[in-house]
PDB file of C-alpha atoms in Angstrom:
ATOM      1  CA  MET T   1     -20.310  10.176   9.228  1.00  0.00           C
ATOM      2  CA  THR T   2     -22.986   9.095   7.465  1.00  0.00           C
ATOM      3  CA  ILE T   3     -23.101   6.397   4.821  1.00  0.00           C
ATOM      4  CA  ASP T   4     -26.238   6.533   1.525  1.00  0.00           C
ATOM      5  CA  GLU T   5     -27.300   2.987   1.260  1.00  0.00           C
ATOM      6  CA  PRO T   6     -24.325   1.138   3.094  1.00  0.00           C
ATOM      7  CA  PHE T   7     -25.474  -2.619   1.975  1.00  0.00           C
ATOM      8  CA  GLU T   8     -25.445  -1.774  -1.385  1.00  0.00           C
ATOM      9  CA  TYR T   9     -24.184  -3.997  -4.089  1.00  0.00           C
ATOM     10  CA  LEU T  10     -21.050  -1.225  -5.495  1.00  0.00           C
ATOM     11  CA  THR T  11     -20.158  -1.370  -9.276  1.00  0.00           C
ATOM     12  CA  PHE T  12     -16.450  -0.290 -11.065  1.00  0.00           C
ATOM     13  CA  GLY T  13     -17.595   3.275 -10.401  1.00  0.00           C
ATOM     14  CA  GLY T  14     -19.454   2.719  -6.835  1.00  0.00           C
ATOM     15  CA  THR T  15     -16.045   1.374  -5.739  1.00  0.00           C
ATOM     16  CA  PHE T  16     -14.774   4.231  -5.943  1.00  0.00           C
ATOM     17  CA  GLY T  17     -16.913   6.851  -5.308  1.00  0.00           C
ATOM     18  CA  ARG T  18     -17.951   5.228  -2.257  1.00  0.00           C
ATOM     19  CA  THR T  19     -14.421   5.467  -1.646  1.00  0.00           C
ATOM     20  CA  PHE T  20     -13.482   9.006  -2.734  1.00  0.00           C
ATOM     21  CA  SER T  21     -16.669   9.902  -0.651  1.00  0.00           C
ATOM     22  CA  LEU T  22     -14.790   8.351   2.966  1.00  0.00           C
ATOM     23  CA  TRP T  23     -11.759  10.205   1.809  1.00  0.00           C
ATOM     24  CA  PHE T  24     -13.442  13.547   1.732  1.00  0.00           C
ATOM     25  CA  ASP T  25     -16.320  13.463   4.174  1.00  0.00           C
ATOM     26  CA  ARG T  26     -13.540  12.342   6.980  1.00  0.00           C
ATOM     27  CA  PHE T  27     -10.584  14.419   5.366  1.00  0.00           C
ATOM     28  CA  ASP T  28      -9.030  14.736   8.639  1.00  0.00           C
ATOM     29  CA  PHE T  29      -9.804  11.353   9.677  1.00  0.00           C
ATOM     30  CA  PHE T  30      -7.976   9.612   7.439  1.00  0.00           C
ATOM     31  CA  THR T  31      -5.209  12.693   7.321  1.00  0.00           C
ATOM     32  CA  SER T  32      -4.766  12.213  10.630  1.00  0.00           C
ATOM     33  CA  ILE T  33      -4.217   9.003  10.522  1.00  0.00           C
ATOM     34  CA  ALA T  34      -1.485   9.491   6.825  1.00  0.00           C
ATOM     35  CA  GLY T  35       0.080  12.493   9.332  1.00  0.00           C
ATOM     36  CA  VAL T  36       0.647   9.540  12.983  1.00  0.00           C
ATOM     37  CA  VAL T  37       2.409   6.521  10.400  1.00  0.00           C
ATOM     38  CA  LEU T  38       4.268   8.530   7.605  1.00  0.00           C
ATOM     39  CA  ILE T  39       6.352  10.124  10.928  1.00  0.00           C
ATOM     40  CA  PRO T  40       8.472   8.477  11.365  1.00  0.00           C
ATOM     41  CA  PHE T  41       9.523   8.562   6.761  1.00  0.00           C
ATOM     42  CA  ALA T  42       9.124  11.949   6.644  1.00  0.00           C
ATOM     43  CA  VAL T  43      11.966  12.383   9.644  1.00  0.00           C
ATOM     44  CA  LEU T  44      13.875   9.646   7.154  1.00  0.00           C
ATOM     45  CA  ASN T  45      12.716  11.783   4.466  1.00  0.00           C
ATOM     46  CA  ILE T  46      14.737  15.536   5.978  1.00  0.00           C
ATOM     47  CA  SER T  47      17.809  13.593   7.380  1.00  0.00           C
ATOM     48  CA  VAL T  48      18.834  12.095   4.790  1.00  0.00           C
ATOM     49  CA  GLY T  49      17.530  16.077   2.903  1.00  0.00           C
ATOM     50  CA  LEU T  50      20.169  17.869   6.067  1.00  0.00           C
ATOM     51  CA  LEU T  51      23.015  15.447   4.888  1.00  0.00           C
ATOM     52  CA  ALA T  52      22.934  16.059   1.623  1.00  0.00           C
ATOM     53  CA  ALA T  53      22.767  19.788   1.761  1.00  0.00           C
ATOM     54  CA  ILE T  54      25.743  19.482   4.342  1.00  0.00           C
ATOM     55  CA  TRP T  55      27.197  17.348   2.098  1.00  0.00           C
ATOM     56  CA  ILE T  56      26.706  20.279  -1.228  1.00  0.00           C
ATOM     57  CA  VAL T  57      28.046  22.571   0.921  1.00  0.00           C
ATOM     58  CA  GLU T  58      30.741  20.733   1.775  1.00  0.00           C
ATOM     59  CA  GLU T  59      31.466  20.575  -1.751  1.00  0.00           C
ATOM     60  CA  GLU T  60      30.498  23.882  -3.380  1.00  0.00           C
ATOM     61  CA  GLU T  61      28.856  22.463  -6.070  1.00  0.00           C
ATOM     62  CA  ILE T  62      25.464  19.655  -6.226  1.00  0.00           C
ATOM     63  CA  PRO T  63      27.612  16.124  -7.339  1.00  0.00           C
ATOM     64  CA  ASP T  64      26.573  14.124 -11.002  1.00  0.00           C
ATOM     65  CA  PHE T  65      24.994  10.510 -10.538  1.00  0.00           C
ATOM     66  CA  HIS T  66      28.055   8.328 -11.538  1.00  0.00           C
ATOM     67  CA  PRO T  67      27.537   4.845 -10.960  1.00  0.00           C
ATOM     68  CA  LYS T  68      29.491   4.527  -7.460  1.00  0.00           C
ATOM     69  CA  HIS T  69      26.373   6.649  -6.022  1.00  0.00           C
ATOM     70  CA  ILE T  70      24.016   3.615  -6.923  1.00  0.00           C
ATOM     71  CA  PRO T  71      24.825   2.026  -3.649  1.00  0.00           C
ATOM     72  CA  THR T  72      23.887   4.923  -1.286  1.00  0.00           C
ATOM     73  CA  VAL T  73      20.815   5.646  -3.221  1.00  0.00           C
ATOM     74  CA  ILE T  74      19.360   1.133  -3.409  1.00  0.00           C
ATOM     75  CA  PHE T  75      20.174   1.737   0.429  1.00  0.00           C
ATOM     76  CA  ILE T  76      18.600   4.869   0.814  1.00  0.00           C
ATOM     77  CA  PHE T  77      15.184   3.948  -1.203  1.00  0.00           C
ATOM     78  CA  GLY T  78      15.499   0.460   0.467  1.00  0.00           C
ATOM     79  CA  LEU T  79      15.673   1.978   3.635  1.00  0.00           C
ATOM     80  CA  GLN T  80      12.424   5.027   3.660  1.00  0.00           C
ATOM     81  CA  PHE T  81      10.648   1.602   1.606  1.00  0.00           C
ATOM     82  CA  ALA T  82      11.332  -0.349   5.387  1.00  0.00           C
ATOM     83  CA  VAL T  83      10.327   2.133   7.325  1.00  0.00           C
ATOM     84  CA  TYR T  84       7.455   3.306   5.192  1.00  0.00           C
ATOM     85  CA  THR T  85       6.231  -0.844   5.593  1.00  0.00           C
ATOM     86  CA  LEU T  86       6.765  -0.747   9.043  1.00  0.00           C
ATOM     87  CA  ALA T  87       4.726   2.296   9.394  1.00  0.00           C
ATOM     88  CA  THR T  88       1.664   2.090   8.292  1.00  0.00           C
ATOM     89  CA  ILE T  89       0.596  -1.073   8.617  1.00  0.00           C
ATOM     90  CA  ILE T  90      -0.781   0.603  12.138  1.00  0.00           C
ATOM     91  CA  GLY T  91      -1.815   2.838  10.005  1.00  0.00           C
ATOM     92  CA  LYS T  92      -4.003   0.854   7.619  1.00  0.00           C
ATOM     93  CA  GLY T  93      -5.352  -1.548  10.056  1.00  0.00           C
ATOM     94  CA  ALA T  94      -6.667   1.915  11.404  1.00  0.00           C
ATOM     95  CA  ILE T  95      -7.796   2.748   8.428  1.00  0.00           C
ATOM     96  CA  ILE T  96      -9.492  -0.345   7.194  1.00  0.00           C
ATOM     97  CA  LEU T  97     -11.332  -0.441  11.209  1.00  0.00           C
ATOM     98  CA  GLY T  98     -12.895   2.893  11.354  1.00  0.00           C
ATOM     99  CA  VAL T  99     -14.165   2.060   7.224  1.00  0.00           C
ATOM    100  CA  ALA T 100     -16.150  -0.656   8.849  1.00  0.00           C
ATOM    101  CA  ARG T 101     -17.878   1.690  11.576  1.00  0.00           C
ATOM    102  CA  MET T 102     -18.348   3.794   9.789  1.00  0.00           C
ATOM    103  CA  TYR T 103     -20.263   1.310   7.536  1.00  0.00           C
ATOM    104  CA  VAL T 104     -22.680   1.247  10.612  1.00  0.00           C
ATOM    105  CA  GLY T 105     -22.385   4.449  11.921  1.00  0.00           C
ATOM    106  CA  GLN T 106     -20.252   4.360  14.670  1.00  0.00           C
ATOM    107  CA  GLN T 107     -18.745   6.419  15.817  1.00  0.00           C
ATOM    108  CA  VAL T 108     -14.430   6.682  14.703  1.00  0.00           C
ATOM    109  CA  THR T 109     -11.959   8.472  16.692  1.00  0.00           C
ATOM    110  CA  LEU T 110      -9.127   8.208  15.726  1.00  0.00           C
ATOM    111  CA  MET T 111      -6.721   6.793  18.871  1.00  0.00           C
ATOM    112  CA  GLU T 112     -10.011   4.282  19.463  1.00  0.00           C
ATOM    113  CA  CYS T 113      -8.668   3.091  15.598  1.00  0.00           C
ATOM    114  CA  LEU T 114      -5.190   3.168  16.898  1.00  0.00           C
ATOM    115  CA  ARG T 115      -5.210   1.165  19.860  1.00  0.00           C
ATOM    116  CA  ASP T 116      -7.608  -1.566  18.610  1.00  0.00           C
ATOM    117  CA  THR T 117      -5.226  -2.260  16.028  1.00  0.00           C
ATOM    118  CA  TRP T 118      -1.994  -1.693  17.606  1.00  0.00           C
ATOM    119  CA  ALA T 119      -3.330  -5.021  20.002  1.00  0.00           C
ATOM    120  CA  LYS T 120      -3.462  -6.654  16.557  1.00  0.00           C
ATOM    121  CA  LYS T 121      -0.134  -5.678  15.295  1.00  0.00           C
ATOM    122  CA  MET T 122       0.880  -9.195  15.630  1.00  0.00           C
ATOM    123  CA  PRO T 123      -1.259 -10.488  12.802  1.00  0.00           C
ATOM    124  CA  LEU T 124      -0.869  -7.342  10.536  1.00  0.00           C
ATOM    125  CA  ILE T 125       2.179  -7.485  10.900  1.00  0.00           C
ATOM    126  CA  SER T 126       3.221 -11.617   9.817  1.00  0.00           C
ATOM    127  CA  VAL T 127       0.654 -10.853   6.664  1.00  0.00           C
ATOM    128  CA  SER T 128       3.364  -8.550   5.736  1.00  0.00           C
ATOM    129  CA  LEU T 129       6.309 -10.675   6.102  1.00  0.00           C
ATOM    130  CA  ILE T 130       4.885 -13.044   3.752  1.00  0.00           C
ATOM    131  CA  LEU T 131       4.020 -11.049   1.829  1.00  0.00           C
ATOM    132  CA  GLY T 132       7.721  -9.978   1.388  1.00  0.00           C
ATOM    133  CA  PHE T 133       9.527 -13.795   2.330  1.00  0.00           C
ATOM    134  CA  MET T 134       7.371 -13.634  -1.363  1.00  0.00           C
ATOM    135  CA  MET T 135       8.158 -11.547  -2.594  1.00  0.00           C
ATOM    136  CA  ILE T 136      11.655 -11.961  -2.016  1.00  0.00           C
ATOM    137  CA  CYS T 137      11.948 -15.288  -2.843  1.00  0.00           C
ATOM    138  CA  GLY T 138      10.310 -14.817  -6.663  1.00  0.00           C
ATOM    139  CA  THR T 139      12.916 -12.552  -7.316  1.00  0.00           C
ATOM    140  CA  ALA T 140      15.793 -14.060  -5.837  1.00  0.00           C
ATOM    141  CA  VAL T 141      14.661 -16.597  -8.907  1.00  0.00           C
ATOM    142  CA  LEU T 142      14.317 -14.942 -11.350  1.00  0.00           C
ATOM    143  CA  ALA T 143      17.746 -12.884 -10.696  1.00  0.00           C
ATOM    144  CA  VAL T 144      19.323 -16.579 -10.696  1.00  0.00           C
ATOM    145  CA  PHE T 145      17.541 -16.904 -13.764  1.00  0.00           C
ATOM    146  CA  VAL T 146      18.329 -13.670 -15.770  1.00  0.00           C
ATOM    147  CA  SER T 147      22.490 -14.382 -14.121  1.00  0.00           C
ATOM    148  CA  LEU T 148      22.578 -18.261 -16.544  1.00  0.00           C
ATOM    149  CA  ALA T 149      21.282 -15.661 -19.093  1.00  0.00           C
ATOM    150  CA  ALA T 150      23.845 -13.548 -18.858  1.00  0.00           C
ATOM    151  CA  SER T 151      27.102 -15.537 -17.810  1.00  0.00           C
ATOM    152  CA  PHE T 152      26.211 -17.995 -20.869  1.00  0.00           C
ATOM    153  CA  PRO T 153      24.134 -16.658 -23.405  1.00  0.00           C
ATOM    154  CA  ASN T 154      21.917 -18.963 -26.165  1.00  0.00           C
ATOM    155  CA  PRO T 155      18.454 -19.478 -26.675  1.00  0.00           C
ATOM    156  CA  LEU T 156      18.501 -22.194 -23.544  1.00  0.00           C
ATOM    157  CA  THR T 157      19.244 -19.829 -20.894  1.00  0.00           C
ATOM    158  CA  ILE T 158      17.448 -16.899 -22.265  1.00  0.00           C
ATOM    159  CA  PHE T 159      13.722 -18.908 -23.633  1.00  0.00           C
ATOM    160  CA  LEU T 160      14.694 -19.916 -19.920  1.00  0.00           C
ATOM    161  CA  ALA T 161      14.690 -16.571 -18.700  1.00  0.00           C
ATOM    162  CA  VAL T 162      11.482 -15.185 -20.136  1.00  0.00           C
ATOM    163  CA  MET T 163      10.236 -17.878 -19.035  1.00  0.00           C
ATOM    164  CA  VAL T 164      10.271 -18.952 -15.979  1.00  0.00           C
ATOM    165  CA  GLY T 165      10.196 -14.348 -15.615  1.00  0.00           C
ATOM    166  CA  LEU T 166       6.652 -14.455 -16.200  1.00  0.00           C
ATOM    167  CA  ILE T 167       5.858 -17.335 -15.045  1.00  0.00           C
ATOM    168  CA  ILE T 168       6.775 -15.583 -11.305  1.00  0.00           C
ATOM    169  CA  VAL T 169       4.965 -12.073 -12.819  1.00  0.00           C
ATOM    170  CA  SER T 170       2.124 -13.671 -13.922  1.00  0.00           C
ATOM    171  CA  GLY T 171       1.632 -15.589 -10.598  1.00  0.00           C
ATOM    172  CA  GLY T 172       3.288 -13.071  -7.935  1.00  0.00           C
ATOM    173  CA  GLY T 173       0.264 -10.422  -9.763  1.00  0.00           C
ATOM    174  CA  TYR T 174      -2.734 -13.631  -9.363  1.00  0.00           C
ATOM    175  CA  THR T 175      -0.715 -14.549  -5.527  1.00  0.00           C
ATOM    176  CA  TYR T 176      -1.351 -10.942  -4.466  1.00  0.00           C
ATOM    177  CA  VAL T 177      -4.612 -10.399  -5.214  1.00  0.00           C
ATOM    178  CA  GLY T 178      -5.602 -12.864  -4.468  1.00  0.00           C
ATOM    179  CA  LEU T 179      -4.200 -12.066  -0.519  1.00  0.00           C
ATOM    180  CA  VAL T 180      -5.177  -8.417  -0.845  1.00  0.00           C
ATOM    181  CA  LEU T 181      -8.182  -8.503   1.768  1.00  0.00           C
ATOM    182  CA  ALA T 182      -5.849 -10.411   4.338  1.00  0.00           C
ATOM    183  CA  ASN T 183      -5.691  -6.852   6.309  1.00  0.00           C
ATOM    184  CA  PRO T 184      -9.173  -6.721   5.733  1.00  0.00           C
ATOM    185  CA  SER T 185     -10.493  -9.878   6.397  1.00  0.00           C
ATOM    186  CA  ILE T 186      -8.062  -9.721  10.283  1.00  0.00           C
ATOM    187  CA  MET T 187      -8.884  -6.141  11.282  1.00  0.00           C
ATOM    188  CA  ILE T 188     -13.082  -7.213  10.653  1.00  0.00           C
ATOM    189  CA  GLU T 189     -13.468 -10.429  11.381  1.00  0.00           C
ATOM    190  CA  ASN T 190     -11.278 -10.071  14.876  1.00  0.00           C
ATOM    191  CA  PHE T 191      -9.205 -12.704  12.865  1.00  0.00           C
ATOM    192  CA  SER T 192      -5.587 -13.345  15.394  1.00  0.00           C
ATOM    193  CA  GLY T 193      -3.592 -15.752  12.935  1.00  0.00           C
ATOM    194  CA  PRO T 194      -2.131 -14.592   9.610  1.00  0.00           C
ATOM    195  CA  VAL T 195      -3.509 -17.537   7.319  1.00  0.00           C
ATOM    196  CA  GLN T 196      -6.481 -17.661   9.206  1.00  0.00           C
ATOM    197  CA  GLY T 197      -6.904 -13.648   7.095  1.00  0.00           C
ATOM    198  CA  ILE T 198      -4.703 -15.219   3.968  1.00  0.00           C
ATOM    199  CA  LYS T 199      -7.411 -17.690   3.455  1.00  0.00           C
ATOM    200  CA  ARG T 200     -10.157 -15.132   3.957  1.00  0.00           C
ATOM    201  CA  SER T 201      -8.613 -13.101   2.139  1.00  0.00           C
ATOM    202  CA  TRP T 202      -8.080 -15.659  -1.147  1.00  0.00           C
ATOM    203  CA  GLU T 203     -11.799 -17.163  -0.955  1.00  0.00           C
ATOM    204  CA  LEU T 204     -13.322 -14.206  -1.064  1.00  0.00           C
ATOM    205  CA  ALA T 205     -10.728 -13.106  -3.390  1.00  0.00           C
ATOM    206  CA  SER T 206     -11.695 -16.030  -5.632  1.00  0.00           C
ATOM    207  CA  GLY T 207     -13.904 -15.475  -9.279  1.00  0.00           C
ATOM    208  CA  SER T 208     -13.667 -11.701  -8.717  1.00  0.00           C
ATOM    209  CA  ARG T 209      -9.468 -10.577  -8.941  1.00  0.00           C
ATOM    210  CA  CYS T 210     -10.723  -8.733 -12.544  1.00  0.00           C
ATOM    211  CA  TYR T 211     -12.612  -6.385 -10.473  1.00  0.00           C
ATOM    212  CA  LEU T 212      -9.990  -6.342  -8.001  1.00  0.00           C
ATOM    213  CA  LEU T 213      -6.939  -6.077  -9.856  1.00  0.00           C
ATOM    214  CA  CYS T 214      -8.182  -3.034 -12.424  1.00  0.00           C
ATOM    215  CA  THR T 215      -9.276  -1.634  -8.873  1.00  0.00           C
ATOM    216  CA  LEU T 216      -5.542  -1.540  -7.503  1.00  0.00           C
ATOM    217  CA  PHE T 217      -5.314  -0.445 -11.207  1.00  0.00           C
ATOM    218  CA  CYS T 218      -6.468   2.885 -11.852  1.00  0.00           C
ATOM    219  CA  LEU T 219      -6.046   3.989  -8.557  1.00  0.00           C
ATOM    220  CA  TRP T 220      -2.477   3.262  -8.600  1.00  0.00           C
ATOM    221  CA  PHE T 221      -2.623   4.951 -12.202  1.00  0.00           C
ATOM    222  CA  LEU T 222      -3.593   8.201 -11.109  1.00  0.00           C
ATOM    223  CA  ASN T 223      -1.250   8.342  -7.963  1.00  0.00           C
ATOM    224  CA  ASP T 224       1.611   7.625 -10.251  1.00  0.00           C
ATOM    225  CA  MET T 225       0.444  10.104 -12.305  1.00  0.00           C
ATOM    226  CA  VAL T 226      -0.305  13.264  -9.605  1.00  0.00           C
ATOM    227  CA  SER T 227       3.315  12.159  -8.643  1.00  0.00           C
ATOM    228  CA  ARG T 228       4.871  12.089 -12.180  1.00  0.00           C
ATOM    229  CA  LEU T 229       3.049  15.822 -12.579  1.00  0.00           C
ATOM    230  CA  LEU T 230       4.513  17.312  -8.887  1.00  0.00           C
ATOM    231  CA  HIS T 231       8.187  16.104 -10.048  1.00  0.00           C
ATOM    232  CA  ASN T 232       8.033  17.563 -13.242  1.00  0.00           C
ATOM    233  CA  ILE T 233       6.764  20.333 -11.917  1.00  0.00           C
ATOM    234  CA  PHE T 234       9.578  20.615  -8.970  1.00  0.00           C
ATOM    235  CA  VAL T 235      12.592  18.515  -9.873  1.00  0.00           C
ATOM    236  CA  THR T 236      14.989  18.393 -12.927  1.00  0.00           C
ATOM    237  CA  GLY T 237      15.572  14.881 -14.147  1.00  0.00           C
ATOM    238  CA  ASP T 238      18.893  14.218 -12.296  1.00  0.00           C
ATOM    239  CA  ILE T 239      18.023  11.760 -10.243  1.00  0.00           C
ATOM    240  CA  MET T 240      19.837  12.704  -7.249  1.00  0.00           C
ATOM    241  CA  ASP T 241      18.328  16.524  -7.989  1.00  0.00           C
ATOM    242  CA  VAL T 242      14.778  13.115  -6.862  1.00  0.00           C
ATOM    243  CA  VAL T 243      16.905  11.656  -3.595  1.00  0.00           C
ATOM    244  CA  PHE T 244      19.220  14.996  -2.445  1.00  0.00           C
ATOM    245  CA  SER T 245      17.178  18.125  -2.466  1.00  0.00           C
ATOM    246  CA  ILE T 246      14.244  20.007  -0.271  1.00  0.00           C
ATOM    247  CA  ALA T 247      11.401  19.785  -3.161  1.00  0.00           C
ATOM    248  CA  GLY T 248      12.667  15.798  -4.484  1.00  0.00           C
ATOM    249  CA  LEU T 249      11.978  15.026  -0.084  1.00  0.00           C
ATOM    250  CA  VAL T 250       8.594  16.604   0.108  1.00  0.00           C
ATOM    251  CA  VAL T 251       6.966  15.648  -3.793  1.00  0.00           C
ATOM    252  CA  SER T 252       8.223  12.148  -3.119  1.00  0.00           C
ATOM    253  CA  VAL T 253       6.073  12.644   0.621  1.00  0.00           C
ATOM    254  CA  VAL T 254       3.199  14.160  -0.011  1.00  0.00           C
ATOM    255  CA  PRO T 255       2.051  12.168  -3.054  1.00  0.00           C
ATOM    256  CA  LEU T 256       1.691   9.431  -0.268  1.00  0.00           C
ATOM    257  CA  LEU T 257      -0.382  11.122   2.568  1.00  0.00           C
ATOM    258  CA  ILE T 258      -3.263  11.086   0.399  1.00  0.00           C
ATOM    259  CA  TYR T 259      -2.609   7.543  -1.814  1.00  0.00           C
ATOM    260  CA  PHE T 260      -2.275   5.934   1.246  1.00  0.00           C
ATOM    261  CA  PRO T 261      -5.338   6.255   3.338  1.00  0.00           C
ATOM    262  CA  MET T 262      -7.232   6.065  -0.347  1.00  0.00           C
ATOM    263  CA  HIS T 263      -5.374   2.869  -0.199  1.00  0.00           C
ATOM    264  CA  ALA T 264      -6.734   1.408   2.503  1.00  0.00           C
ATOM    265  CA  ILE T 265     -10.005   2.516   2.166  1.00  0.00           C
ATOM    266  CA  LEU T 266     -10.113   1.392  -0.980  1.00  0.00           C
ATOM    267  CA  GLU T 267      -9.806  -1.952   0.442  1.00  0.00           C
ATOM    268  CA  THR T 268     -11.988  -1.876   2.849  1.00  0.00           C
ATOM    269  CA  VAL T 269     -15.037  -0.861   0.357  1.00  0.00           C
ATOM    270  CA  MET T 270     -14.258  -4.264  -2.213  1.00  0.00           C
ATOM    271  CA  TYR T 271     -14.396  -6.538   1.224  1.00  0.00           C
ATOM    272  CA  LEU T 272     -17.392  -5.462   2.704  1.00  0.00           C
ATOM    273  CA  ASN T 273     -18.184  -5.548  -0.703  1.00  0.00           C
ATOM    274  CA  LEU T 274     -17.439  -8.845  -2.344  1.00  0.00           C
ATOM    275  CA  ARG T 275     -19.394  -9.924   1.591  1.00  0.00           C
ATOM    276  CA  ILE T 276     -22.568  -7.991  -0.123  1.00  0.00           C
ATOM    277  CA  GLY T 277     -22.410  -9.436  -3.249  1.00  0.00           C
ATOM    278  CA  ARG T 278     -21.473 -13.115  -1.858  1.00  0.00           C
ATOM    279  CA  GLU T 279     -23.027 -13.958   1.977  1.00  0.00           C
ATOM    280  CA  SER T 280     -25.633 -10.618   2.191  1.00  0.00           C
ATOM    281  CA  LEU T 281     -23.828  -8.709   4.644  1.00  0.00           C
ATOM    282  CA  ASN T 282     -25.981  -6.260   6.579  1.00  0.00           C
ATOM    283  CA  HIS T 283     -25.783  -3.721   9.072  1.00  0.00           C
ATOM    284  CA  GLN T 284     -26.516  -6.946  11.986  1.00  0.00           C
ATOM    285  CA  VAL T 285     -23.952  -8.728  10.788  1.00  0.00           C
ATOM    286  CA  LEU T 286     -20.481  -6.468   9.830  1.00  0.00           C
ATOM    287  CA  SER T 287     -22.151  -4.630  13.917  1.00  0.00           C
ATOM    288  CA  GLY T 288     -21.666  -8.218  15.682  1.00  0.00           C
ATOM    289  CA  ASP T 289     -18.482  -8.262  13.328  1.00  0.00           C
ATOM    290  CA  LEU T 290     -17.561  -5.559  15.300  1.00  0.00           C
ATOM    291  CA  ILE T 291     -18.511  -5.973  18.678  1.00  0.00           C
ATOM    292  CA  ASN T 292     -16.549  -9.746  18.819  1.00  0.00           C
ATOM    293  CA  ASP T 293     -13.585  -6.613  18.306  1.00  0.00           C
TER     294      ASP T 293
END
């Protein structure tokens, strides 16, 4: 595909316009990648649905939600999240590489992008592990103070829990926005290690966190609205229907086929847009990055 004026600096609306334009024009390419990388996630969902159906047939009724089901629900959602995260690392990298090649007018194929991304799997996985470790550490610290406030409720412990919560949430958001461009940096600038990609992302995000945060939030909000609409149409209010019904499983997977490629495209467009605005990125420079790739 050919992008009209690919190296012009985009506004907030222009960023979304470019993202949706790329997605519509190469719907086949992006949806194919989403379908390939979400196969393990879909298989897991279908397996859980079949096991739940067998259980319901044996019990001759749909089980009501009880506290005893909480460990099962936590395990299922945790496993789904882990499989989804691992499966989408390669897919996101392939989409990032595909978008960059579209910017310079190169031919984009599914297998080439997946193959070239597989060659960089280690730095991509390392970035995800670093971010996951930071999230776990922040959650653990917050859990300690919340547990302390719950065990010994008094003004001091409650105040500490609230303050620590605000610090972790705001600090975590600030850090996440600063690192959100690490994957595009690794894929396009051919960094061999996660630290280089993280440093590059932090450098590009400096002074542009509002732009990054608002753009990502708007995309998340649109996805959340679509997901809620589908859930209200096809799923009842019982949480067990989300986990133990085929309709709930399908409704959970379908939005990911759209949100996953859109999120990767948006990250890439924002990354390139910041480089265009700050470094006067042009066709020659980006082509050189991709050739070095």
